[in-house]
Short mmCIF file of C-alpha atoms in Angstrom, two decimals:
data_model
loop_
_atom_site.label_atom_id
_atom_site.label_comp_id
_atom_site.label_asym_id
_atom_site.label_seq_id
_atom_site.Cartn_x
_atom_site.Cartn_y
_atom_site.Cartn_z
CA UNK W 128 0.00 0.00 0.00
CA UNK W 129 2.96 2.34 0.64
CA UNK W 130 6.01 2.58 -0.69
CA UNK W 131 8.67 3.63 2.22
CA UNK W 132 10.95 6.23 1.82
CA UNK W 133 14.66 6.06 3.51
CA UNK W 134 17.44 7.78 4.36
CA UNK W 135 20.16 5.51 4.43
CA UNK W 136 23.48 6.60 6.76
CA UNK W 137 26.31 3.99 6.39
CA UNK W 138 29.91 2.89 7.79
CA UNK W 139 33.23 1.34 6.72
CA UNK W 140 33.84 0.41 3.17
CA UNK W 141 30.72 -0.18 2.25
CA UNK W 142 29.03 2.29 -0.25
CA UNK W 143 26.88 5.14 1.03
CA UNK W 144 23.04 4.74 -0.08
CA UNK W 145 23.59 1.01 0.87
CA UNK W 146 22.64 -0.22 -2.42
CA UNK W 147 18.74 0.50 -1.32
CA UNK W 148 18.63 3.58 -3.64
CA UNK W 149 20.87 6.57 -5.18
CA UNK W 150 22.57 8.58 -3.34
CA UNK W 151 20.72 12.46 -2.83
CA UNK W 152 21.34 15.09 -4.91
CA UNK W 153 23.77 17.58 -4.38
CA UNK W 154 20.87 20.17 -3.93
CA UNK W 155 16.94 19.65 -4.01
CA UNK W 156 15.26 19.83 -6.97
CA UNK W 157 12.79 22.49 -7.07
CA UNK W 158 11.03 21.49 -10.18
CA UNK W 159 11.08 18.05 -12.61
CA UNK W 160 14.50 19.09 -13.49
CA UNK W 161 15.89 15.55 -12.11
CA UNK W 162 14.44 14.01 -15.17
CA UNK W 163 14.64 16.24 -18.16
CA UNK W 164 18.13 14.44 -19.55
CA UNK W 165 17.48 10.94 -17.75
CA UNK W 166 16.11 8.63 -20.50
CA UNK W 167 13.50 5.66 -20.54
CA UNK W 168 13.46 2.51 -19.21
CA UNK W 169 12.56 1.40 -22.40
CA UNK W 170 15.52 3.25 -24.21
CA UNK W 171 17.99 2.10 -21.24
CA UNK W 172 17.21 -1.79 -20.77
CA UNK W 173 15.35 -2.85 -23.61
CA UNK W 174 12.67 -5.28 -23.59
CA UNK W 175 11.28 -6.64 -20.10
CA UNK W 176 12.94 -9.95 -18.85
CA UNK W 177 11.84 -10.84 -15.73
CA UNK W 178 12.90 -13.39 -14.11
CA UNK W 179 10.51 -15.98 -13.88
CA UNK W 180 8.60 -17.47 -11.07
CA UNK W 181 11.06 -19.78 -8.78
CA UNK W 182 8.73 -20.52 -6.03
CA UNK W 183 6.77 -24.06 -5.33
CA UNK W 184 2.93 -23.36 -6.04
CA UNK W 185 2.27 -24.66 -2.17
CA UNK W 186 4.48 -21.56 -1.58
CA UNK W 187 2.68 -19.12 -3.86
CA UNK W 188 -0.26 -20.11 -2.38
CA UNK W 189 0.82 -19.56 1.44
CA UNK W 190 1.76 -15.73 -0.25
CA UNK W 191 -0.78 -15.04 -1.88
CA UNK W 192 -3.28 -15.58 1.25
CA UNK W 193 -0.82 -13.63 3.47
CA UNK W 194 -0.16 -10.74 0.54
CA UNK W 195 -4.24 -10.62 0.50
CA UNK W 196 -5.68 -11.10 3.43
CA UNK W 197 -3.63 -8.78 6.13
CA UNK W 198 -2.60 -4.75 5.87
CA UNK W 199 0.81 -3.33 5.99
CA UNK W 200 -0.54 -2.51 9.14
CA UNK W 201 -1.12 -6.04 10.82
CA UNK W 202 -4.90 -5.43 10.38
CA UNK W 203 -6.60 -8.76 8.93
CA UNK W 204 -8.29 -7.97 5.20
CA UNK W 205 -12.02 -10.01 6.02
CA UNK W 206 -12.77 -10.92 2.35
CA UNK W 207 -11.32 -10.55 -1.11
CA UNK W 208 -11.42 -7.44 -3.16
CA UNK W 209 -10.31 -6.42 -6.21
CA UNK W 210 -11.81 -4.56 -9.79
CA UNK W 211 -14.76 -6.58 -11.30
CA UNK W 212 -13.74 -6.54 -15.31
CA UNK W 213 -11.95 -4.14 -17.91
CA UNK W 214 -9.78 -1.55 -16.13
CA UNK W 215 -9.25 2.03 -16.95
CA UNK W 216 -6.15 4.06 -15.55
CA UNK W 217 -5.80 8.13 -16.13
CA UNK W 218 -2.90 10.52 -15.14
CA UNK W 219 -3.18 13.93 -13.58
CA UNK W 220 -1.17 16.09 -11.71
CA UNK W 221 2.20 17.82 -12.57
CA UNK W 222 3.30 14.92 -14.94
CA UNK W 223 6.74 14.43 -14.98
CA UNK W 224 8.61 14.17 -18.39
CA UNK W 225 9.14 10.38 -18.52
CA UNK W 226 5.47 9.96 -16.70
CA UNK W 227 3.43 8.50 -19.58
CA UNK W 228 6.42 6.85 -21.48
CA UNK W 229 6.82 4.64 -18.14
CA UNK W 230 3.33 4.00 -17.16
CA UNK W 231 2.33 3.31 -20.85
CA UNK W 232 5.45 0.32 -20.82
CA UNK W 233 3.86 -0.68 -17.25
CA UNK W 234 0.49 -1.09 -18.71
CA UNK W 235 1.47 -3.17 -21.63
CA UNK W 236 3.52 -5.28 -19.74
CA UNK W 237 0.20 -5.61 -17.21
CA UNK W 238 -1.78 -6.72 -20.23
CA UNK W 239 1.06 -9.26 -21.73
CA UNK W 240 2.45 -10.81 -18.82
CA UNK W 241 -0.11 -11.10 -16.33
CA UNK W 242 -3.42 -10.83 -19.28
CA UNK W 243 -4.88 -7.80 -17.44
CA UNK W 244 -8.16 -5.75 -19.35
CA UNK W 245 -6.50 -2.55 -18.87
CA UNK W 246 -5.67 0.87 -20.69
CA UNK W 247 -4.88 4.00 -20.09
CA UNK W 248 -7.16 6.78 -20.78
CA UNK W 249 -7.42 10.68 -21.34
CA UNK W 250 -10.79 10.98 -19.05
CA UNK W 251 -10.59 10.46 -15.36
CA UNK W 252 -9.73 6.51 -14.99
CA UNK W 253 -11.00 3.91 -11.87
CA UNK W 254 -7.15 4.34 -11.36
CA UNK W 255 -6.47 7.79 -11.10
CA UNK W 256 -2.49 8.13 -10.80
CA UNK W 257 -1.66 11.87 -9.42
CA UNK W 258 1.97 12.85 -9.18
CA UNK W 259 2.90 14.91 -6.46
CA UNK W 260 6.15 16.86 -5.79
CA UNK W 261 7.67 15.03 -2.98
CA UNK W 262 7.74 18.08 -0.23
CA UNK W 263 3.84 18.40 -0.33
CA UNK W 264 3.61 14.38 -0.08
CA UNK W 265 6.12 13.97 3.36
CA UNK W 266 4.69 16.79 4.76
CA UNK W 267 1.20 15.19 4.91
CA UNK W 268 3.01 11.20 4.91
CA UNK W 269 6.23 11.81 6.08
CA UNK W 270 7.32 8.15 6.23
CA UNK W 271 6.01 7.29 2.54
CA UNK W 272 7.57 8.00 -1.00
CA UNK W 273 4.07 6.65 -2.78
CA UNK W 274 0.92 4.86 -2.00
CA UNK W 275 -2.26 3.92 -3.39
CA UNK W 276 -5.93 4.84 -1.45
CA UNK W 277 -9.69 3.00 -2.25
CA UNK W 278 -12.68 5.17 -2.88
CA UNK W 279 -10.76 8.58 -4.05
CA UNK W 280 -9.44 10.43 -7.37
CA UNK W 281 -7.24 12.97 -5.68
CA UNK W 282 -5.14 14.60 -3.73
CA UNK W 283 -7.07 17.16 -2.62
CA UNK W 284 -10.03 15.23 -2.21
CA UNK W 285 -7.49 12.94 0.32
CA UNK W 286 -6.46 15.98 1.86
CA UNK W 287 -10.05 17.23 2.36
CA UNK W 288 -10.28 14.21 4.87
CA UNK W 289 -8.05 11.81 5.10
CA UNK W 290 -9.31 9.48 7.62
CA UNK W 291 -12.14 9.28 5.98
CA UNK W 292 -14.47 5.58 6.56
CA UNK W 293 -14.63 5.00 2.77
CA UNK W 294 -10.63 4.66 2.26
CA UNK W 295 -10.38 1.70 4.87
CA UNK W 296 -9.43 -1.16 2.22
CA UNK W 297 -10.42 -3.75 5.25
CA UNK W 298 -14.34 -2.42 4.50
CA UNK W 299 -14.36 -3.01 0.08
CA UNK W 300 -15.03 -5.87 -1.84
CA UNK W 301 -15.68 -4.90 -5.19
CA UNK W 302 -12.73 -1.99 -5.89
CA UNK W 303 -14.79 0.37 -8.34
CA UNK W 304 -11.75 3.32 -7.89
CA UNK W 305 -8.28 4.09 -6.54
CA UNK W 306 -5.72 6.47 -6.13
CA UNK W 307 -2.03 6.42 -6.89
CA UNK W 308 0.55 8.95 -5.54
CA UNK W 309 2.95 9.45 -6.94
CA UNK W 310 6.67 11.40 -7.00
CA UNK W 311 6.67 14.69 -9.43
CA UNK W 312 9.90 15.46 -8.76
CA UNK W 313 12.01 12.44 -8.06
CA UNK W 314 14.29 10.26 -9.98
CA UNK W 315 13.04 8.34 -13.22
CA UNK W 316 13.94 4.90 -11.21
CA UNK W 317 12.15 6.33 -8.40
CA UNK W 318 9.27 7.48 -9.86
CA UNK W 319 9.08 4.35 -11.89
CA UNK W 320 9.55 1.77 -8.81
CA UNK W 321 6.54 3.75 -7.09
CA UNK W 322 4.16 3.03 -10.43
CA UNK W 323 4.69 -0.38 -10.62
CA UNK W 324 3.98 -1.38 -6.71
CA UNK W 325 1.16 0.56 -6.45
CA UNK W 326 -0.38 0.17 -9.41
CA UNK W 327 -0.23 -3.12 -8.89
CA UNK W 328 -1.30 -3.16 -5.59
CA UNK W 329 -4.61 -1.14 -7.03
CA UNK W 330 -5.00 -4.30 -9.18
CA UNK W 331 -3.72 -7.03 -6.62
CA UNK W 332 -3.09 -7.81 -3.10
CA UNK W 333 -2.22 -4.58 -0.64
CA UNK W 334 0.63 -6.25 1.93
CA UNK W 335 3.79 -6.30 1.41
CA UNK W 336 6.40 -9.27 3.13
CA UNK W 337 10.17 -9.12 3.72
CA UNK W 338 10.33 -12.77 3.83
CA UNK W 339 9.74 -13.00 -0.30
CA UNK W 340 12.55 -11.83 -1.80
CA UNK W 341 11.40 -12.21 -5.29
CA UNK W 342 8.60 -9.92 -5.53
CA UNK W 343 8.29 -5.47 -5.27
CA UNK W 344 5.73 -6.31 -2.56
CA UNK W 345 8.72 -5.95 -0.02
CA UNK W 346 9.73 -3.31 1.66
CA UNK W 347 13.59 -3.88 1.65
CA UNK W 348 12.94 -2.15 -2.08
CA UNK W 349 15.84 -4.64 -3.58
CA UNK W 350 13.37 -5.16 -6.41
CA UNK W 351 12.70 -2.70 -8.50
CA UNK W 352 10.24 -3.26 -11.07
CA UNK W 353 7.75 -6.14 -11.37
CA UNK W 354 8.82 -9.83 -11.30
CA UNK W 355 7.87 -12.74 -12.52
CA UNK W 356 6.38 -13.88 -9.42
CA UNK W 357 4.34 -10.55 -9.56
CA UNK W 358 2.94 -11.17 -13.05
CA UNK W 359 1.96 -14.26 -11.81
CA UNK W 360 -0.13 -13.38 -8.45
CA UNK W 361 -2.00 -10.55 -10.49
CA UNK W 362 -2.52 -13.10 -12.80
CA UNK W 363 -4.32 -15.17 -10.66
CA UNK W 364 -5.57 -12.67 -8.63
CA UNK W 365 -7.61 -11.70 -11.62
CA UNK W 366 -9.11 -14.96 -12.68
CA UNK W 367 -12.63 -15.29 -13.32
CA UNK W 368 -12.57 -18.01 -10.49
CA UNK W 369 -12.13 -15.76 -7.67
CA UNK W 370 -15.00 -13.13 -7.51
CA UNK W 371 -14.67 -9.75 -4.94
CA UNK W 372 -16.74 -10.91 -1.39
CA UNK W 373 -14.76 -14.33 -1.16
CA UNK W 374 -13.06 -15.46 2.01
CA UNK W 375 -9.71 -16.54 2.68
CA UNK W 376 -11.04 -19.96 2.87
CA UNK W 377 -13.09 -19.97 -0.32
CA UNK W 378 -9.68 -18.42 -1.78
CA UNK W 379 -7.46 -20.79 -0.62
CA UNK W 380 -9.44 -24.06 -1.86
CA UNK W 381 -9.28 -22.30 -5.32
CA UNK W 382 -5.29 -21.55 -5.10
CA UNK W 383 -3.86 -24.66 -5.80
CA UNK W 384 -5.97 -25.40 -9.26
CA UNK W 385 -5.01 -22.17 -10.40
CA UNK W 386 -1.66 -22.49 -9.90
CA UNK W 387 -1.48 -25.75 -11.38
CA UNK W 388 -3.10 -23.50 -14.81
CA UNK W 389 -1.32 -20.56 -14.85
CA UNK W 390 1.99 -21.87 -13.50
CA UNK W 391 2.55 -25.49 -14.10
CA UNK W 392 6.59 -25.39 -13.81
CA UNK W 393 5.90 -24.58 -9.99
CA UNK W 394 4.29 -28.15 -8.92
CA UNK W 395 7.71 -29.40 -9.10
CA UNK W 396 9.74 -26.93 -6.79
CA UNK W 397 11.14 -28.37 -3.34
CA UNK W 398 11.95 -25.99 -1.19
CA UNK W 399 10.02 -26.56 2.63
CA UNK W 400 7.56 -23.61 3.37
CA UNK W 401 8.29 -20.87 5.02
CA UNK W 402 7.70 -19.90 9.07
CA UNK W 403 5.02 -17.23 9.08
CA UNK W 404 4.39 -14.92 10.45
CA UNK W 405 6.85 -12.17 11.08
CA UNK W 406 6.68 -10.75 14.63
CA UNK W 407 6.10 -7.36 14.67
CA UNK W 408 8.79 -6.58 16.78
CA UNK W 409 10.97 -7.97 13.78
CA UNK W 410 9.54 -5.66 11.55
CA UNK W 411 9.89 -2.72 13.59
CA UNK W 412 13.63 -3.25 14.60
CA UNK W 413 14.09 -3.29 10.64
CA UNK W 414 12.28 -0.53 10.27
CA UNK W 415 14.47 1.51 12.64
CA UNK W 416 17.33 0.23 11.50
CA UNK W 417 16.47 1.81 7.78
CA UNK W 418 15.17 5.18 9.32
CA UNK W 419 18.04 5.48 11.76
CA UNK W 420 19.57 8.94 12.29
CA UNK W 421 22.58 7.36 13.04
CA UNK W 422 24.78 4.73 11.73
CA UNK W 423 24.89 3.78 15.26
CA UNK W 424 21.34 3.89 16.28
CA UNK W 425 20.43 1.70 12.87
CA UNK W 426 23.17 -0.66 13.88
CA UNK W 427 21.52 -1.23 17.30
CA UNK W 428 18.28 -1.41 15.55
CA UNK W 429 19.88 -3.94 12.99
CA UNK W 430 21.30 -6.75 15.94
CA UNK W 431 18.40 -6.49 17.52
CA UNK W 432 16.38 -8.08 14.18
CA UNK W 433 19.14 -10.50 13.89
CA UNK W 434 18.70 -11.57 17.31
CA UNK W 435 14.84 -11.92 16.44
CA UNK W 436 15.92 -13.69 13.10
CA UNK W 437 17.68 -16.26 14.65
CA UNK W 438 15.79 -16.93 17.42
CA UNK W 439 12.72 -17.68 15.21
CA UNK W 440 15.39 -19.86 13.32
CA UNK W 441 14.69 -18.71 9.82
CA UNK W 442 16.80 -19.42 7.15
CA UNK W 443 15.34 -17.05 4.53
CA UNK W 444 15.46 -13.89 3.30
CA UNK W 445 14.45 -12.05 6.67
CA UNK W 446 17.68 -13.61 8.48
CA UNK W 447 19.84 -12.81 5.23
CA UNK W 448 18.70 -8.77 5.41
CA UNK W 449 18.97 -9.33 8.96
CA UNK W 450 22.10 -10.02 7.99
CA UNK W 451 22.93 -7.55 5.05
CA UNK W 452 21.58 -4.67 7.75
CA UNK W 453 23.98 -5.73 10.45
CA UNK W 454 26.73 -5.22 7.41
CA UNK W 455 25.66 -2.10 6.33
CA UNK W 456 25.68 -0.33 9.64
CA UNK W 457 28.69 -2.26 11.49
CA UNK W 458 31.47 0.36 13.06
CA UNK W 459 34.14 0.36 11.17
CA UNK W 460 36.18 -1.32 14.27
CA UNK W 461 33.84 -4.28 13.71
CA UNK W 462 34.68 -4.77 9.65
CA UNK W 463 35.66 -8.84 9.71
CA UNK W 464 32.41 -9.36 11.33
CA UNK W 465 30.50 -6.95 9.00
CA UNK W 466 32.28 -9.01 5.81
CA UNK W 467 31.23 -12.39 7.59
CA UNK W 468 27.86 -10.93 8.01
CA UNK W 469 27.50 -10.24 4.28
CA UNK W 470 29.18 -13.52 3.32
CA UNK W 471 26.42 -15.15 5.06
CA UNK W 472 23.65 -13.25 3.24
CA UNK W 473 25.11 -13.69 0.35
CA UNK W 474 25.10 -17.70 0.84
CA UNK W 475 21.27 -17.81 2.00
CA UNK W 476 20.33 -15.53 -0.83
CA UNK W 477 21.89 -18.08 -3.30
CA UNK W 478 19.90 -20.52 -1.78
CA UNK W 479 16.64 -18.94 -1.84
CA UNK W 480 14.55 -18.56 -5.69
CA UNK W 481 13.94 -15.51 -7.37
CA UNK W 482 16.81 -13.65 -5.56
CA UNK W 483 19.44 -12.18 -8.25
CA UNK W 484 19.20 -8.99 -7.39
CA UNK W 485 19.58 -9.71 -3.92
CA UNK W 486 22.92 -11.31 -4.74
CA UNK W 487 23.67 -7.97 -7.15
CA UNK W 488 23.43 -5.79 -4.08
CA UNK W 489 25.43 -8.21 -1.76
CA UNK W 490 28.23 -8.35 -4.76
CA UNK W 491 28.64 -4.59 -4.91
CA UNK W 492 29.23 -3.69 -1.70
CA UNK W 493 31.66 -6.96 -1.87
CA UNK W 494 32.79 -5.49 -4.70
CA UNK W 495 33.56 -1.97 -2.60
CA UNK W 496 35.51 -4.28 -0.02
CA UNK W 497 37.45 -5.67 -2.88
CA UNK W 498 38.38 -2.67 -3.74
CA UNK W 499 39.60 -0.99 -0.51
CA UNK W 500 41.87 -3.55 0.25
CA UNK W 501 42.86 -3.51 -3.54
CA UNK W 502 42.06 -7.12 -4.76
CA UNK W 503 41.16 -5.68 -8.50
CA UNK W 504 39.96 -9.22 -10.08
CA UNK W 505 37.57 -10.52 -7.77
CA UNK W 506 36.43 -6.80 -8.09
CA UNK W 507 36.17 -7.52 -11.83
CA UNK W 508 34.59 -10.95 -11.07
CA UNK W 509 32.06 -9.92 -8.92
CA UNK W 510 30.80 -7.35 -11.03
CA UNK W 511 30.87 -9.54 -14.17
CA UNK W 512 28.46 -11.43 -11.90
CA UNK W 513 25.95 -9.06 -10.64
CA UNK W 514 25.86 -6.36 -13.60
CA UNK W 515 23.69 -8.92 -16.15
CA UNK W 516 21.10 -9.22 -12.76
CA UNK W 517 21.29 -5.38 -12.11
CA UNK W 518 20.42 -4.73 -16.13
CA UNK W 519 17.68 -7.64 -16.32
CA UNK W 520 15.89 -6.19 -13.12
CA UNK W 521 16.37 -2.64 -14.42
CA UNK W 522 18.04 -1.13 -11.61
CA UNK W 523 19.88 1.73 -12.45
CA UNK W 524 21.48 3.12 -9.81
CA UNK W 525 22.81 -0.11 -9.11
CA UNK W 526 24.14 -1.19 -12.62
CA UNK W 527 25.99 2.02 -12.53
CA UNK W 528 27.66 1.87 -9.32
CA UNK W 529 28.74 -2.04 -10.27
CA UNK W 530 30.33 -0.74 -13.56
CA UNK W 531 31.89 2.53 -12.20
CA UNK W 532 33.50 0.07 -9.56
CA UNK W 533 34.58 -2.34 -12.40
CA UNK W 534 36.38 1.10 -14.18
CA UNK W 535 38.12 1.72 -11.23
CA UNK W 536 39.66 -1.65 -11.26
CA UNK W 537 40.07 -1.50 -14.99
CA UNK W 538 42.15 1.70 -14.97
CA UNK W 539 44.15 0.15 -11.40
CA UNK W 540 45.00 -2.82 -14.01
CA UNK W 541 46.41 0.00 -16.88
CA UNK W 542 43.22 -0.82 -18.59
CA UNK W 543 42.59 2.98 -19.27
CA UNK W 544 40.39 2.53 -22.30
CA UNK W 545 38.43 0.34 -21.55
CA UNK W 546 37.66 2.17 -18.29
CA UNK W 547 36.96 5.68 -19.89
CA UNK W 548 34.40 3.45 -22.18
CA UNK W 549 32.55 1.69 -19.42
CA UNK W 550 32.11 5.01 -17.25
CA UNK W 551 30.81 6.77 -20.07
CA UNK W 552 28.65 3.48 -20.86
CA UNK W 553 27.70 3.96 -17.13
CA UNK W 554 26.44 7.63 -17.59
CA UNK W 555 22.58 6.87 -18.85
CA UNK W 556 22.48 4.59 -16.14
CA UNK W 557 23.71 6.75 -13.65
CA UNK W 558 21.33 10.24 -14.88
CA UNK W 559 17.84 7.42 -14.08
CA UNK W 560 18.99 5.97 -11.24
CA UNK W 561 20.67 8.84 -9.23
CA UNK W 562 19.06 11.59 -11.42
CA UNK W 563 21.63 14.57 -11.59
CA UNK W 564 25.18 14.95 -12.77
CA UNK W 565 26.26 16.19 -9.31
CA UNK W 566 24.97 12.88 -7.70
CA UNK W 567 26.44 10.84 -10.41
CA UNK W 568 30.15 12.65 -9.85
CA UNK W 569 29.85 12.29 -6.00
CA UNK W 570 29.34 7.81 -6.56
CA UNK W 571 32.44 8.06 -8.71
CA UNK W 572 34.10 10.45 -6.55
CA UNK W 573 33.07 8.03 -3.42
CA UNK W 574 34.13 5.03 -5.55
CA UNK W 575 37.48 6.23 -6.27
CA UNK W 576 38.10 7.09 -2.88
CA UNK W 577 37.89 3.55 -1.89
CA UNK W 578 40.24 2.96 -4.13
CA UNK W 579 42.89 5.54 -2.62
CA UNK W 580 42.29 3.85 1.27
CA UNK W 581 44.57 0.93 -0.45
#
């Protein structure tokens, strides 16, 4: 339902913006200036290739019911609810540059991929996406970077009363409208990531669970656009055979036949279930560690959900970011444990499906270790390794940091050219993910400084 939005402090070699998200600007944008020379996802990565599905259908099943049936919040969801046929979608606002070229690829990859009725139209749509500059939006949600509201069709109407009864999503059925807010003034990559969760969250279940690593309905934002596995639950979450007003129950008997249709590669994956649910106390120790004012304080934050993590003796992706946290916001006095920490997320990550870009993030702040203590061609290797994930999940910001770290160990090795070519390759990447020069010269600035702690 919301997309969060934070600020990231960080320690020892790792890189700053701890591969969650570009660093900030050098100064705020006052207007859509961040994306007038950024280019389209379209343009940058090509075609969509998502990876596909890599989770049993007795799994999909368990997520689906949780994704469904339970709020962001805790709160319990009483029946199913979605739109009842064809699906119109409308934009209004202060439309960003790239703001139609981006939902229009979104929408056809809606109809392809998961066989969604739905267009985009120049009237007022049941989806009414309104883009927002991001200063009005935290000072009314200070917490959120997007999110999508039943029963509305704008901001001002939201702002006239917010709490109003009719945008409780535990009270509707049968979705006849929604709202989608959405960043003005923010990075393409940004305001791209915040159409495709909550668009599809309009369409789709509302939760979102950091113990599926393979799907945008997460809130460790690792995955940027939608998966596979997210084609796949809207998919079924739109079938004729589940009809708004249906309970969990009546949902769950249903599950495992539609699977079986829509995704018959899935009957044969092995992997056990996994331990739900999440405690909240979990949750909110992750949560503080990734709004933290302090390295420190998010560090605390950070042990304390590893202490949770292992205690509840998980071994998926909630003990690896656990894990990756721990990393991210060790002291620098405590840098063998922070590497062993990351090791080990890296090694359940491998183990888990649908978790390559995951494993990108883990390798590039490997990678920034690598580099520090100057081993240039397991730099090289690891970002060999994670750059075709980082392009096939259409990060940005983090295929540019991987290659501008793979330059500086080109140029190390007296590979000039080759170097000069990939940081200029890099550049495109760079302008959508971190969205002005400024921000792009202060990663390679930061990058090359690792280099010089050799």
């Amino acid at each position: 339902m919301m997309r969060a939005a934070f600020a990231l402090a960080c320690a020892g070699y790792f890189l700053a913006g701890c591969g969650m998200g570009p660093p900030a600007p050098a100064e705020p944008p006052t207007d859509l200036s961040l994306q007038t020379r950024a280019i389209s996802s379209q343009a940058l990565f090509g075609p969509p290739r998502p990876f596909a599905p890599a989770r049993s259908n007795a799994q999909i099943a368990q997520d689906i019911l949780e994704l469904g049936f339970r709020l962001e919040s805790g709160r319990e969801i009483p029946q199913f609810s979605r739109f009842d046929g064809p699906v119109t979608l409308s934009l209004q606002g202060q439309i960003p540059p790239l703001g139609v070229i981006e939902t229009d690829r979104l929408i056809t990859r809606l109809q392809r991929e998961a066989g969604l009725d739905i267009r985009r139209v120049p009237e007022q749509g049941q989806i009414v996406v309104e883009f927002v500059p991001r200063a009005t939006l935290r000072r009314v949600v200070p917490d959120a970077a997007c999110f999508v509201l039943p029963n509305v069709a704008s901001w001002d109407a939201f702002r006239a009363d917010p709490r109003a009864p009719a945008l409780d999503w535990t009270r509707i059925a049968r979705r006849t409208r929604a709202l989608v807010i959405a960043p003005a003034d923010s990075t393409v990559q940004d305001m791209r990531d915040c159409l495709h969760e909550e668009i599809a969250q309009a369409l789709g279940p509302l939760n979102d669970l950091f113990r599926i690593g393979e799907t945008v309905w997460n809130d460790d934002n690792l995955q940027t656009v939608l998966t596979g596995f997210d084609m796949l639950v809207l998919r079924v979450w739109n079938d004729p055979a589940l009809q708004p007003g249906m309970t969990r129950a009546q949902v769950a008997e249903r599950l495992p036949a539609l699977l079986a249709r829509h995704n018959p590669g899935g009957a044969s994956a092995a992997l056990p279930l996994d331990r739900v649910p999440t405690p909240r106390a979990w949750t909110e120790a992750i949560e503080s560690a990734l709004g933290g004012r302090t390295s420190r304080a998010s560090f605390r934050a950070a042990q304390r959900a590893l202490a949770i993590a292992l205690e509840q003796g998980w071994k998926d992706e909630r003990l690896a970011f656990s894990l990756f946290l721990s990393a991210r916001f060790a002291p620098r006095e405590d840098g063998a444990q922070a590497l062993d920490a990351m090791l080990l997320a890296a090694r359940i990550y491998n183990d888990r499906p649908g978790t390559e870009a995951h494993r990108a993030h883990i390798y590039l702040h490997l990678s920034a270790q690598a580099l520090a203590s100057g081993q240039h061609n397991l730099v090289l290797h690891l970002t060999d390794t994670a750059m075709s994930a980082a392009r096939r999940t259409e990060n940005g910001a983090l295929l540019a940091s991987l290659m501008l770290l793979r330059a500086q160990s080109l140029e190390h090795q007296g590979r000039r050219d080759q170097a000069e070519n990939l940081r200029r390759d890099a550049v495109p990447f760079a302008l959508f993910g971190f969205g002005s020069e400024r921000a792009v010269d202060s990663r390679r600035e930061e990058i090359a400084a690792l280099a010089q702690r050799n």
